[in-house]
Every structure is written in C-alpha cells, then in structure tokens.
XYZ file of C-alpha atoms in Angstrom:
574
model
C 57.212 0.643 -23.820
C 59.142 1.533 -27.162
C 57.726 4.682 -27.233
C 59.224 5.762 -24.478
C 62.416 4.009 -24.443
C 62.640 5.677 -28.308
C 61.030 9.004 -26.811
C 62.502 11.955 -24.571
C 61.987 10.874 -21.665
C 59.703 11.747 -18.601
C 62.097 15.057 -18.241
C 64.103 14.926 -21.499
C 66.774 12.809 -19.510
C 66.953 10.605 -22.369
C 69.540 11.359 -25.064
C 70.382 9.997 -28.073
C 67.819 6.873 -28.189
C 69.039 3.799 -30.348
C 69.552 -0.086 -31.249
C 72.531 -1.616 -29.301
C 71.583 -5.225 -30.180
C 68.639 -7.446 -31.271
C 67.309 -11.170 -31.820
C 68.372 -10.818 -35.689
C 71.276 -8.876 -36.169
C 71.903 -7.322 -38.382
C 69.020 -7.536 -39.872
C 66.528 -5.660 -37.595
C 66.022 -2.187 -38.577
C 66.340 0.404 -35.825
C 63.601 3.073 -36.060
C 66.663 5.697 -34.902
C 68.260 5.317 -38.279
C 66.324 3.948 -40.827
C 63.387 5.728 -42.721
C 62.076 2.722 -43.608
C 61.276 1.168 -39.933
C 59.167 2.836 -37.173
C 58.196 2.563 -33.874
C 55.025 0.760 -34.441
C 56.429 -1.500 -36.969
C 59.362 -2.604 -34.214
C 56.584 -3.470 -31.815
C 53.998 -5.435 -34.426
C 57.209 -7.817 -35.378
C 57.988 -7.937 -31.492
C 54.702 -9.162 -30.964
C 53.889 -11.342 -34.155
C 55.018 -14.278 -32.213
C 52.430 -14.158 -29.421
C 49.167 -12.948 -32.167
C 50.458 -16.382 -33.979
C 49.475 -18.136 -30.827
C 47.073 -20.838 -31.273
C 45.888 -20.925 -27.185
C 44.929 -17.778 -24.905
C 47.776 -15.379 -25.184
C 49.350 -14.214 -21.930
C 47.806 -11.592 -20.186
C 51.114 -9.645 -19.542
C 53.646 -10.769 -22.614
C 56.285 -8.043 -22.858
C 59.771 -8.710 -21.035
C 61.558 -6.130 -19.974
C 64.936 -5.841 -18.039
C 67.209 -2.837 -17.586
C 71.319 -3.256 -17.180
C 72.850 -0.661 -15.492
C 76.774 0.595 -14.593
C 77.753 1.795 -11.425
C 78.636 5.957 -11.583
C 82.377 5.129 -10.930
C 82.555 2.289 -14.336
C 83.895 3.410 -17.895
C 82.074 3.629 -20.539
C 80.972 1.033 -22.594
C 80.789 1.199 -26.442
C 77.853 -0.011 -28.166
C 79.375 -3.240 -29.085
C 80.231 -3.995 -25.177
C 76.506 -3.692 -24.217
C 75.275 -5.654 -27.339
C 77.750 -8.370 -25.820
C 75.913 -7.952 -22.809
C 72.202 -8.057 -23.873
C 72.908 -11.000 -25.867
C 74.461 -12.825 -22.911
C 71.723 -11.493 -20.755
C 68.914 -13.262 -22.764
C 70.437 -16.371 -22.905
C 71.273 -16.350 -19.188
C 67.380 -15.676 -18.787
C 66.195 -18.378 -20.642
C 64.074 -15.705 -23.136
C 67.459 -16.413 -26.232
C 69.584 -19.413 -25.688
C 72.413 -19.328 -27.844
C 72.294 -21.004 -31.419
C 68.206 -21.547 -30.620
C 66.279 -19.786 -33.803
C 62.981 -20.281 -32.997
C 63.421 -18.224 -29.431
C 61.655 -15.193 -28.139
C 62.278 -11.709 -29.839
C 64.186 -8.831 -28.197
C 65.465 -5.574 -28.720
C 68.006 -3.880 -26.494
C 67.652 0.042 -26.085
C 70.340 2.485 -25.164
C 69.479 6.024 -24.320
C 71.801 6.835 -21.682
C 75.657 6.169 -21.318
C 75.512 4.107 -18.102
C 72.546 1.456 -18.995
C 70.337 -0.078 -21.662
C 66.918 -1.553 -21.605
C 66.491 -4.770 -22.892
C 62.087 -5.302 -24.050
C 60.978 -9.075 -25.228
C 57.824 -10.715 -25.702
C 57.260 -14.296 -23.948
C 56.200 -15.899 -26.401
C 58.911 -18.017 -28.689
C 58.347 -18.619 -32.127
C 58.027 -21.863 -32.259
C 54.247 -21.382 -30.189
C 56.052 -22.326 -27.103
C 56.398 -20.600 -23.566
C 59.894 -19.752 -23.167
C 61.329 -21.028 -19.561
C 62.452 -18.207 -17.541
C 62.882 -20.176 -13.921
C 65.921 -18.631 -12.069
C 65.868 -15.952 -14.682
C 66.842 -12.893 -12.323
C 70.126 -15.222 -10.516
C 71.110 -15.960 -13.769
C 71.494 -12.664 -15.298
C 73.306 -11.573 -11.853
C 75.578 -14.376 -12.403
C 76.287 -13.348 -15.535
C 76.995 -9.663 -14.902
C 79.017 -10.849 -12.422
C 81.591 -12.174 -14.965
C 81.248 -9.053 -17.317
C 82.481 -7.021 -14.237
C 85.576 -8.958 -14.357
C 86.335 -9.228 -18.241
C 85.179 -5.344 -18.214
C 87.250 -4.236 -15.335
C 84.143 -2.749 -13.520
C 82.575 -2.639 -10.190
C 82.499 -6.052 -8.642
C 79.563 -6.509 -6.718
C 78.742 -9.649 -4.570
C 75.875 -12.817 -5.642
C 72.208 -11.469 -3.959
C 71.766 -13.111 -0.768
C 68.427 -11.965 -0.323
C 69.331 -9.413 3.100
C 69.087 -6.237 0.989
C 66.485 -3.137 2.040
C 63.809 -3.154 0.023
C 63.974 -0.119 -2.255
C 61.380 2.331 -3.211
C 59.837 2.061 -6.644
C 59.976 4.659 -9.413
C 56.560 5.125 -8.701
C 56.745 5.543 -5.238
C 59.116 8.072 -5.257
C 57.519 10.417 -7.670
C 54.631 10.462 -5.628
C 56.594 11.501 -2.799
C 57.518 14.329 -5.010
C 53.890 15.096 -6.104
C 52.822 14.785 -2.553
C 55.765 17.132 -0.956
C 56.864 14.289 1.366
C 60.658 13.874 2.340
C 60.577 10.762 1.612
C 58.784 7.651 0.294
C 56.017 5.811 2.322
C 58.023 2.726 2.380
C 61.053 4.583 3.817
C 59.110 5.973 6.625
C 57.316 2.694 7.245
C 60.341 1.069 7.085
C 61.870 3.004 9.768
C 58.799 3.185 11.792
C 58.230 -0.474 12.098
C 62.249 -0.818 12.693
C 61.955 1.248 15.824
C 58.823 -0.175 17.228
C 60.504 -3.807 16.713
C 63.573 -2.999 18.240
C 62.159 -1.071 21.209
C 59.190 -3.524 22.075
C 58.969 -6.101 24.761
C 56.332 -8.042 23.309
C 53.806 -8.561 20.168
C 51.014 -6.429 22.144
C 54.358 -3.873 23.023
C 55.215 -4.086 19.154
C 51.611 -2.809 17.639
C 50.811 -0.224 20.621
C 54.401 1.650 19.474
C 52.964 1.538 15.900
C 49.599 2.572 16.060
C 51.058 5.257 18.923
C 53.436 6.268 16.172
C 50.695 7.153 14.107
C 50.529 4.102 11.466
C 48.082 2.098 10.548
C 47.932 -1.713 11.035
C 45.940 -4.511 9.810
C 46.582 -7.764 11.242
C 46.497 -10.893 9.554
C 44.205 -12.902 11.833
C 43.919 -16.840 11.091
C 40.546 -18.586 11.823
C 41.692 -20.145 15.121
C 42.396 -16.371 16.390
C 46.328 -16.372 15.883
C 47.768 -13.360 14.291
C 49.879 -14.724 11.848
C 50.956 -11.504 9.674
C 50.633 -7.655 9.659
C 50.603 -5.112 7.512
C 50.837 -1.543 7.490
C 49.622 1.784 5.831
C 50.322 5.288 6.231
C 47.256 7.498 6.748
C 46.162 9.318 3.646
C 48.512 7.307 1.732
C 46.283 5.698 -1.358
C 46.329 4.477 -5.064
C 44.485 5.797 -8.092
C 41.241 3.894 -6.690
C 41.561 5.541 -3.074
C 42.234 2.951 -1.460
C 45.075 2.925 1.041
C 48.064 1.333 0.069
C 49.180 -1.455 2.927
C 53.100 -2.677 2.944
C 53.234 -6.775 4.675
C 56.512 -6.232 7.563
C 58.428 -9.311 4.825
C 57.879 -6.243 1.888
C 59.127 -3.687 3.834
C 62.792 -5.576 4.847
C 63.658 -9.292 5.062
C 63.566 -9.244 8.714
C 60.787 -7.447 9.485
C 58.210 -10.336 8.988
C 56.296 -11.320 11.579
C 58.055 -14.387 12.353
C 61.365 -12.354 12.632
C 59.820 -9.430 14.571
C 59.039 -12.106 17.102
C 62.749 -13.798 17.543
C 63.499 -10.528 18.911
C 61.745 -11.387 22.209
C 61.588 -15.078 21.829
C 63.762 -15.120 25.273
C 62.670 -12.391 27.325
C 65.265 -10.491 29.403
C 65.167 -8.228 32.451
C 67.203 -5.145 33.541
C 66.865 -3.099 36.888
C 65.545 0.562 36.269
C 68.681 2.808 36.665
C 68.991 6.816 36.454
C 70.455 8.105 32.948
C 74.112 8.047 33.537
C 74.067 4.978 35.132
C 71.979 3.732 32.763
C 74.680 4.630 30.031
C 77.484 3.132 32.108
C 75.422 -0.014 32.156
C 75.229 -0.407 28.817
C 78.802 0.224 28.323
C 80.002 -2.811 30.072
C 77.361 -5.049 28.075
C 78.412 -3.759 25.184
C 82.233 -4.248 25.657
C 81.642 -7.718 26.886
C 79.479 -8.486 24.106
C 82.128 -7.123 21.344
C 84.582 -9.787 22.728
C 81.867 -12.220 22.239
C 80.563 -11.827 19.281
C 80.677 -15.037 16.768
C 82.208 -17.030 19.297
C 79.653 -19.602 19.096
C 79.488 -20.161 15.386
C 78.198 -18.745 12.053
C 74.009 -19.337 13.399
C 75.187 -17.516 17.074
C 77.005 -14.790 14.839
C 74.192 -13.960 13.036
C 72.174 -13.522 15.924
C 74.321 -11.623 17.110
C 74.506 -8.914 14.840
C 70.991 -8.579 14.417
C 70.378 -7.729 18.373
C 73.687 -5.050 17.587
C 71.456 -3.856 14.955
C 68.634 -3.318 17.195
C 70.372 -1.616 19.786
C 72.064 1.152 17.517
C 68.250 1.882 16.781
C 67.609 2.477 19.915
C 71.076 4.406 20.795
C 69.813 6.528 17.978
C 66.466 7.180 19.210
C 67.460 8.447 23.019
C 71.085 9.626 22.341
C 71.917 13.135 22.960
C 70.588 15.917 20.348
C 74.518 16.767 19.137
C 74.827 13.091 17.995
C 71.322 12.022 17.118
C 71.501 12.384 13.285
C 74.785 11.009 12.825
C 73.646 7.697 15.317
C 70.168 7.607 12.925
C 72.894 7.553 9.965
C 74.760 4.779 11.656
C 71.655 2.622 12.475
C 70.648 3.121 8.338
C 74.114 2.052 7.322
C 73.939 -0.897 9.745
C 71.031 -2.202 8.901
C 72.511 -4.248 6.072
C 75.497 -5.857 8.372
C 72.361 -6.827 10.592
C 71.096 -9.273 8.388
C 73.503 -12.433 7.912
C 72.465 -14.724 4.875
C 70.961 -17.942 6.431
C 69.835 -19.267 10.040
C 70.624 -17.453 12.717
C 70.555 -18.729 16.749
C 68.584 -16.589 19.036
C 70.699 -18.094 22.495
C 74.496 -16.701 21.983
C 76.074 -14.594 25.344
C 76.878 -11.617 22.611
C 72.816 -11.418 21.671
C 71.897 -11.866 25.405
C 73.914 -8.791 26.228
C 73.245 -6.954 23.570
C 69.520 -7.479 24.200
C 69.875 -6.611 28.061
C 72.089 -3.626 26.722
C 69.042 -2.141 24.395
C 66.364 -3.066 27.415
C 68.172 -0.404 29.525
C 68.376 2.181 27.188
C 64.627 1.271 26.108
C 63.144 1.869 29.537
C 64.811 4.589 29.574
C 63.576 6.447 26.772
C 61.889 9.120 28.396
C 65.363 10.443 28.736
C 65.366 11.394 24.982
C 66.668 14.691 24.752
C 68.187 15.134 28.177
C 70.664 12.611 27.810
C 74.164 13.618 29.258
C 76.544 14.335 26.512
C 79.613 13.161 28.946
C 78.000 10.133 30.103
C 77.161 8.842 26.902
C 80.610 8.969 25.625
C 82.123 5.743 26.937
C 78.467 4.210 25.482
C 79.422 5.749 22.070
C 83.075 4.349 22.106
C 82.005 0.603 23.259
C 79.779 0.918 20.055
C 82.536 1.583 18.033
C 84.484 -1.343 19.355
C 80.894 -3.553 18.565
C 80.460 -2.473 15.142
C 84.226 -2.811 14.197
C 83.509 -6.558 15.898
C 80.981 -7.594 13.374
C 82.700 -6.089 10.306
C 85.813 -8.325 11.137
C 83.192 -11.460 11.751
C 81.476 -10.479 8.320
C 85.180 -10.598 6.767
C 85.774 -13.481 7.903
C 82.791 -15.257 6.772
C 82.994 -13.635 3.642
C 79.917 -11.329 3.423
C 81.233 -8.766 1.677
C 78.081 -6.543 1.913
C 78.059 -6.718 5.334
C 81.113 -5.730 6.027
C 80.691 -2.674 4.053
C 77.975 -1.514 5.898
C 79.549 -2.081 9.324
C 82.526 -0.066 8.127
C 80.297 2.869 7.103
C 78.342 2.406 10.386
C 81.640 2.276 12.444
C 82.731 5.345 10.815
C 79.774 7.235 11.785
C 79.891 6.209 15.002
C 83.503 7.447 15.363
C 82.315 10.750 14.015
C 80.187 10.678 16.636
C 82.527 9.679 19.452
C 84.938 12.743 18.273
C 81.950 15.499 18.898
C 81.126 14.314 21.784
C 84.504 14.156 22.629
C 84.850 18.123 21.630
C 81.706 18.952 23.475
C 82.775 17.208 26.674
C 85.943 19.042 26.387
C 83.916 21.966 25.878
C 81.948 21.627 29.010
C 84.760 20.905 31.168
C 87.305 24.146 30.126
C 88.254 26.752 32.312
C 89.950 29.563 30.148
C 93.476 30.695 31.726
C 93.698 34.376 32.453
C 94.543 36.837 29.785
C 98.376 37.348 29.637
C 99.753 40.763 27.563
C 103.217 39.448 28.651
C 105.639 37.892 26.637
C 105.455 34.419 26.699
C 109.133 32.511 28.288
C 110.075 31.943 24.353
C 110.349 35.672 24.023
C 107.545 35.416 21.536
C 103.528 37.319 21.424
C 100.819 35.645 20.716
C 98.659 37.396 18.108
C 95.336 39.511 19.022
C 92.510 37.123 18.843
C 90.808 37.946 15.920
C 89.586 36.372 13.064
C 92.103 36.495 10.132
C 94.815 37.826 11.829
C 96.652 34.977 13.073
C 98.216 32.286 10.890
C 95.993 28.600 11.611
C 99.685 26.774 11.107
C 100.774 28.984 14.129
C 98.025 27.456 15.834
C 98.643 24.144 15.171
C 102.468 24.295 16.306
C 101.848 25.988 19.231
C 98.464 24.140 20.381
C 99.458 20.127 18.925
C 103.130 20.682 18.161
C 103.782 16.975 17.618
C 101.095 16.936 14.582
C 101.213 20.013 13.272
C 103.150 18.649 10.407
C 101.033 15.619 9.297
C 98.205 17.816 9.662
C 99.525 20.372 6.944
C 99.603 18.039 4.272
C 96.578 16.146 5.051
C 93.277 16.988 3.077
C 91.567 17.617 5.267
C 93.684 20.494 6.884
C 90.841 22.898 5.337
C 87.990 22.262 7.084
C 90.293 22.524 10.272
C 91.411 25.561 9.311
C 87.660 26.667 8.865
C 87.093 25.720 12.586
C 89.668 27.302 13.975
C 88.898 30.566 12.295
C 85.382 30.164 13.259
C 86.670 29.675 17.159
C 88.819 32.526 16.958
C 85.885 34.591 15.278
C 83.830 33.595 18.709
C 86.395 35.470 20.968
C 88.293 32.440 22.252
C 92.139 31.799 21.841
C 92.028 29.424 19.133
C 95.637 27.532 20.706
C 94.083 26.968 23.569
C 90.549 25.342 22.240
C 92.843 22.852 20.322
C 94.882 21.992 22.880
C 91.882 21.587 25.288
C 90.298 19.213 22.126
C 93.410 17.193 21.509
C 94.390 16.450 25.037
C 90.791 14.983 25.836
C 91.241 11.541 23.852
C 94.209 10.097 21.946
C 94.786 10.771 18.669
C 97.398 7.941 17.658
C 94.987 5.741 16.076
C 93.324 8.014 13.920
C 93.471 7.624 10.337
C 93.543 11.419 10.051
C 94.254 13.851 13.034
C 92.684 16.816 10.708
C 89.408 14.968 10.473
C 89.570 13.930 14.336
C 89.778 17.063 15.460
C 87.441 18.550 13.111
C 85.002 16.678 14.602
C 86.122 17.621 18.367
C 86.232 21.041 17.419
C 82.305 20.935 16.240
C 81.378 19.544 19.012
C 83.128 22.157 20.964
C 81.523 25.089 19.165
C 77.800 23.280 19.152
C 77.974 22.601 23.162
C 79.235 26.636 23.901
C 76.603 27.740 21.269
C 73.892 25.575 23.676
C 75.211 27.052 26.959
C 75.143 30.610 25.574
C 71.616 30.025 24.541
C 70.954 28.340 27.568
C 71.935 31.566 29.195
C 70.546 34.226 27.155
C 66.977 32.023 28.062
C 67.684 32.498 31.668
C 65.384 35.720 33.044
C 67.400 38.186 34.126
C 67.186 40.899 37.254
C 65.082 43.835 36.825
C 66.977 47.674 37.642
C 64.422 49.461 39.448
C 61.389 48.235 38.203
C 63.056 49.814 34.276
C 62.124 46.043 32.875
C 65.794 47.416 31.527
C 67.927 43.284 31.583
C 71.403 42.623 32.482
C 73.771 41.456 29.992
C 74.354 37.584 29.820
C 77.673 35.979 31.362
C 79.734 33.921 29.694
C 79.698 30.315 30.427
C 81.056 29.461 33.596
C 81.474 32.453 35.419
C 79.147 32.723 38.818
C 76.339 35.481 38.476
C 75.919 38.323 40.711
C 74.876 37.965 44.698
C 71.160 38.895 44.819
C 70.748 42.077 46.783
C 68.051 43.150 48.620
C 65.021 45.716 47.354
C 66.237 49.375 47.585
C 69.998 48.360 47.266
C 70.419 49.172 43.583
C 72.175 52.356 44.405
C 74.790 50.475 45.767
C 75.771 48.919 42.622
C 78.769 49.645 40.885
C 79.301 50.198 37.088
C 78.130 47.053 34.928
C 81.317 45.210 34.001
C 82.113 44.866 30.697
C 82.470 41.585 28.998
C-alpha cells in the first residue's frame, strides 16, 4: 500500500508524494524527505503493533481510507488536511483524541484534491480498536469541515445512492473495450426489465430475453427468495463468472423491492399509439396534482412508480428524444428512491402505474412512435418531475431534489425538440417574394453568411430579440440559424414557425428554448429528406436513369401511362 501511495502512480498521475500528518507528530519521519527513513521502515513501525500480538493476528490488518474534495473546492494546505486526518481517525474509532496507546496511521498526499489515510487495526496496547459506525462518523465529520472550510456541502448518506463501479471494474471495462462497466449495464438492464414487467415470471423472461444471465436464489421449500445476475463472458482471475445480487446493483432493486412494483396489479385497455400517448397524458397530469398528498410513506411510493415510468417513456419514445429521455430516467433514478418506508396504495402511484402499463403494452411501437403525439406525454412529464422535486424540498431530501431538477431539465430539452420537429412537420413555406416588403425594406439572399442572425431575430421574434442578444447562449442560436439558412430555407421564417408553436414566457432562457426547437426542426427535415431520397423513383424509358427527389411536402408527379414519356416536359428545377 505505501509503495504505491509513495510511488508514481498506475499512470504517473501521482505527483509530489508526501507526509500530511501521522499518529506521532512530529516525530515520524516521512520517507519523502528524510534520508534516514524509508518505505519499508514506515511500514515495519506501522505494523509492529499487530507482530507484538500475543493471539492470531487479523487476517486483513491494514486500514485504509481516502478523503477527497469536490473539483469546484479550494485548495487545502497541508496543515488543513492534517486537521482533517487527525479528526478523521478519531471520528473512526482507529485514534481517539488524547488516547496514546491507539492504532498507528499515516496520512498520504499525492494529489491536490485528496489524501489517503493507511492504519493497522491493531492498537498498541494488544487491543482491537472499535471501529462500529466508523464510515457515518467520518461523514459526519466531513460534514462540519465543509462548513469551517467553506466547501461543498453535501447531505448525511441515506443509503438511496447508485451503487458505483469499482476501480477495478472499470479498468477492466477498459481492458475489455466495453463502454461501460458490467455493473452499469446490469444495472440498467435489470431497471428496465423491473419497470416493464407484470409479474416475477414477466421480470426474469425480460432478463434472460435481454441476454443476461440469472441465478435464482431458491429456498428449500421452493420459494425464490433472491436473484442474481451475470453478464455472459464476464469472469474473475479464476474464470469464473462474476454474479451481481439485484440489493448490490441499487437499493431498490432487491427482490423484495422488485416485487412492490406489482404487489397490486393494474389493468389498462389496449389502445393504438397516439391514443395510447394521450392516455397517458391525462394519468400523468392527474397524478402530478396528486403526488404526496397522502403523506411522506404515499410520497415515496409515489416517486418510485414516476421513476419507473420515465424508464419506460425512455425505452418506446420517439428516436429524436430517446437519448435525452434515457438521460432523464439516469438522473431520476436518485429522486426515485425516498429514505425510509414507502406505501404501495397512493392515487399518484396507481396512475402512474396504469400510466407505464399503457406505454408497456405498447412497446412494440418503439421506434414508430409519433413525434406530435408524444408531445403533450413529454410536457405532463415535465409537470411530474417538477412535482416530486418540490415534494423532495419540502421534505428536505436534498439529493433528491437535485436529481429531479436535472431530470426535469432534460425532459424540457426534450419537450423543446419535439416542439421544433412538430413545427417542422407541420410548415408550409410561403411563396418566394422578390418584392419589397410594405416597410420599404429587402430581405437578404438566403445564403449562409450573408445575412446578419440579429436581423433575423428582429424580424422573425421581434419582442425577444433583445434579451436574446445578451444572453449566453445567443451563440449556439446563431449556429442554428446559419446552419438553416445554409439548408436553403429563409432562416426568419423557420424561427418564427419555431417560436409561435409553444410559449416562450416561462423560459429561463429564450436562446436555449429555441435552440432546442430549432434542432428538432433541422433533425425532423433531415428524416423526411432521407425518407424521400429512400423512396424508388420512376424509370425514363427503361434508362434505369432516376428522377430527382422533391422537397418535403410538395405532391409528386401523376403517373403516366407506358409510351407517354415523350409527352413530358422539361424536368423542373428545384
């Protein structure tokens, strides 16, 4: 362990390596800066204390915690982390204060933003040390250092975070050329399969049909009473395959809370995809004004059924929205899991769980799902997430609320191109006018570069146009515009058509509203064009020679009959 903390790291990340603090200031040596201490001299005083032990010495004796700042903290000097470490072992029960017969430490610094704090369990005395609560303790106490040290202030664990991948795990992701780690995709997996499921036999079909592995837990009277789950060809240095139990992968993925989520079953009828999305829609709304009403248990239920059904949005929502929904439903998962009980009978779960049973039978709609239809979905959504982050506010989950607000914000992204596309979809260009407009005025040749993007926005959302100009992110408008004009349309009237299609008086930034109407916009006419440059064309004579595509919206040509090609007239030009 000291060699490496002392060393260069696994990729020479470390810099600098040295003493910030140890059980016998000042009269530890540090190997960094005295010639008369090394490495293995540090570690055979470290571990005189458990060789002097009279009993069996613990298999596994070395201690070893690291403290880390957030990216956004200061700086602390050496002295501020010595404070630390020091505090750190006495919260953990390895150093009390004032007791001189404790366990031996050494704190480590070789990087601005953390140290690495390595003791053996063993006091000197010949006694264990007592390290119960250890880990709440030192949280508590970094807690206060984040005050004194005017840091990040982060909230007391209440056991709802993800479960993280290991160092390990990720670098074997790396050696193995995978995305991601196992866990991560397990994770997901399992999420999915939980949230779309309508019961246990439901919930390991979708796995095992989503290509994972699963052992079940199986108790001697036949009851399944656990699970785990592998990824094929995933395996540790003795080839065996390395299984992940549901309660490892994320607090509520345990059996017992995979089950809640059809502890009371519900029914929907079958309806037809835009029906199916108008459904929802109502549920949803209703549901938002529900939400909590019943209590802190009913509130917690009910975000975890919200949680579930953003899942499921994301899985079957239409390809122009899909990664930002998948986003959402990452970000959300946090908010979905309230600290304590939760009741499985509140009105808001009920329709949120009828809500996610229509979209679920209707998966095979993945892909083809209307754009315009989903829209009204996407903005009751909104309205739901922004629901639980004021409930988490008010109950004072901190964490939570976080993640709904970077859920909700995604989901507003999301809203806004689908917006732009719908808009898209719906726009009939006017007629090309070489007169003067009434103002006396001309507007500028379309193309790209030519016209001021200001221009645009007085003529197009004259009402805004200021705000916009000073707003950051004016830029990336500006981008979008010139990309629209570069495409051969009038870049006043593809704003216009953008603006007019929702309101923009509640939004935090018009520039960044309309940025995301105006991608939407160019992804949907990028899809029809390629939609019609698939479409086979008519043959001239039996040439194979093809007609030139149309532009979106305009009828094609009256089939004639065989022999009337002569008739034609010359191909018009687009």
């Amino acid at each position: 362990m000291l060699d490496y903390l002392y060393g260069p790291g696994k990729r020479d990340e470390h810099t600098n390596p040295h003493m910030v603090a140890s059980w016998d200031d000042p009269y530890v040596e540090d190997p960094a800066r005295s010639p008369d201490m090394t490495i293995a001299d540090l570690a055979l005083i470290l571990d005189a204390p458990v060789y002097a032990l009279l009993g069996k010495r613990p298999a596994k004796h070395v201690y070893h915690v690291a403290v880390r700042n957030a990216p956004e903290d200061r700086l602390l000097m050496d002295a501020e982390w010595a404070r630390v470490a020091r505090e750190m072992m006495h919260a953990s029960g390895i150093a009390p204060h004032g007791d001189d017969q404790a366990c031996r430490w050494v704190a480590i610094r070789h990087a601005d933003d953390h140290i690495h704090i390595v003791a053996t369990k063993a006091r000197q005395d010949g006694r264990q040390p007592r390290l119960r609560q250890d880990i709440p303790q030192m949280h508590a106490a970094a807690r206060n250092f984040e005050v004194e040290f005017g840091l990040r202030r982060l909230k007391h664990g209440d056991k709802t975070a993800r479960k993280w991948p290991k160092t390990g795990e990720q670098e074997k992701a790396v050696r193995r050329g995978l995305s991601e780690p196992v866990r991560e995709t397990l994770q997901r997996t399992v999420r999915q399969a939980a949230a779309a499921a309508a019961n246990e036999d439901d919930f390991f079909t979708r796995l095992t049909a989503a290509g994972v592995r699963v052992n079940k837990r199986v108790a001697p009277d036949g009851n399944i009473t656990g699970y785990s789950v592998a990824m094929p060809g995933d395996r540790d240095g003795g080839q065996h395959a390395v299984w992940f139990p549901g309660a490892r992968l994320a607090a509520d993925l345990s059996l017992p809370r995979v089950r809640e989520r059809w502890s009371t079953s519900v029914s929907v009828p079958t309806s037809a995809p835009a029906e199916m999305w108008q459904e929802a829609e109502r549920r949803v709304r209703a549901a938002a004004d529900q939400l909590g009403a019943g209590g802190l248990h009913q509130g917690a239920g009910d975000v975890a059924a919200l949680g579930d059904l953003i899942v499921i949005a994301a899985m079957i929502s239409p390809r122009m929205v899909r990664d930002r929904l998948k986003d959402a439903a990452y970000e959300f998962e946090r908010a979905s899991r309230a600290p304590g009980d939760r009741a499985l009978e509140g009105q808001a779960r009920r329709l949120y769980r009828e809500s996610n049973r229509l979209l679920s039978q209707s998966a095979a709609v993945a892909g083809r799902s209307d754009t315009v239809a989903a829209l009204g979905f996407l903005l009751a959504l909104v309205t739901a997430v922004e629901a639980s982050r004021r409930w988490h506010q008010a109950q004072d989950h901190r964490a939570q609320a976080e993640a709904s607000g970077r859920a909700g914000r995604l989901l507003r992204e999301a809203v806004e191109v689908t917006a732009g596309a719908s808009a898209a979809r719906e726009f009939r260009p006017r007629p090309k006018r070489t007169a003067s407009r009434s103002s006396g005025g001309r507007r500028a040749p379309a193309v790209s570069g030519e016209r001021p993007m200001a221009g645009v926005l007085q003529e197009a959302v004259p009402g805004h146009a200021r705000a916009i100009l000073t707003d950051p992110a004016w830029p990336a408008l500006r981008t979008r515009l010139a990309a629209v004009e570069k495409a051969g349309e009038d870049p006043v009237d593809v704003l216009a058509a953008v603006a007019a299609r929702r309101e923009l008086t509640s939004a935090d930034s018009v520039a960044e509203v309309l940025t995301w109407r105006l991608e939407g916009w160019q992804r949907q006419r990028g899809a029809a064009a390629d939609a019609t440059a698939k479409k086979p064309s008519s043959t001239s004579g039996g040439t194979g020679g093809s007609g030139a595509a149309r532009a979106t919206g305009v009828p094609g040509p009256r089939r004639r009959p065989p022999g009337d090609e002569q008739q034609r007239g010359p191909r018009r030009a687009r």
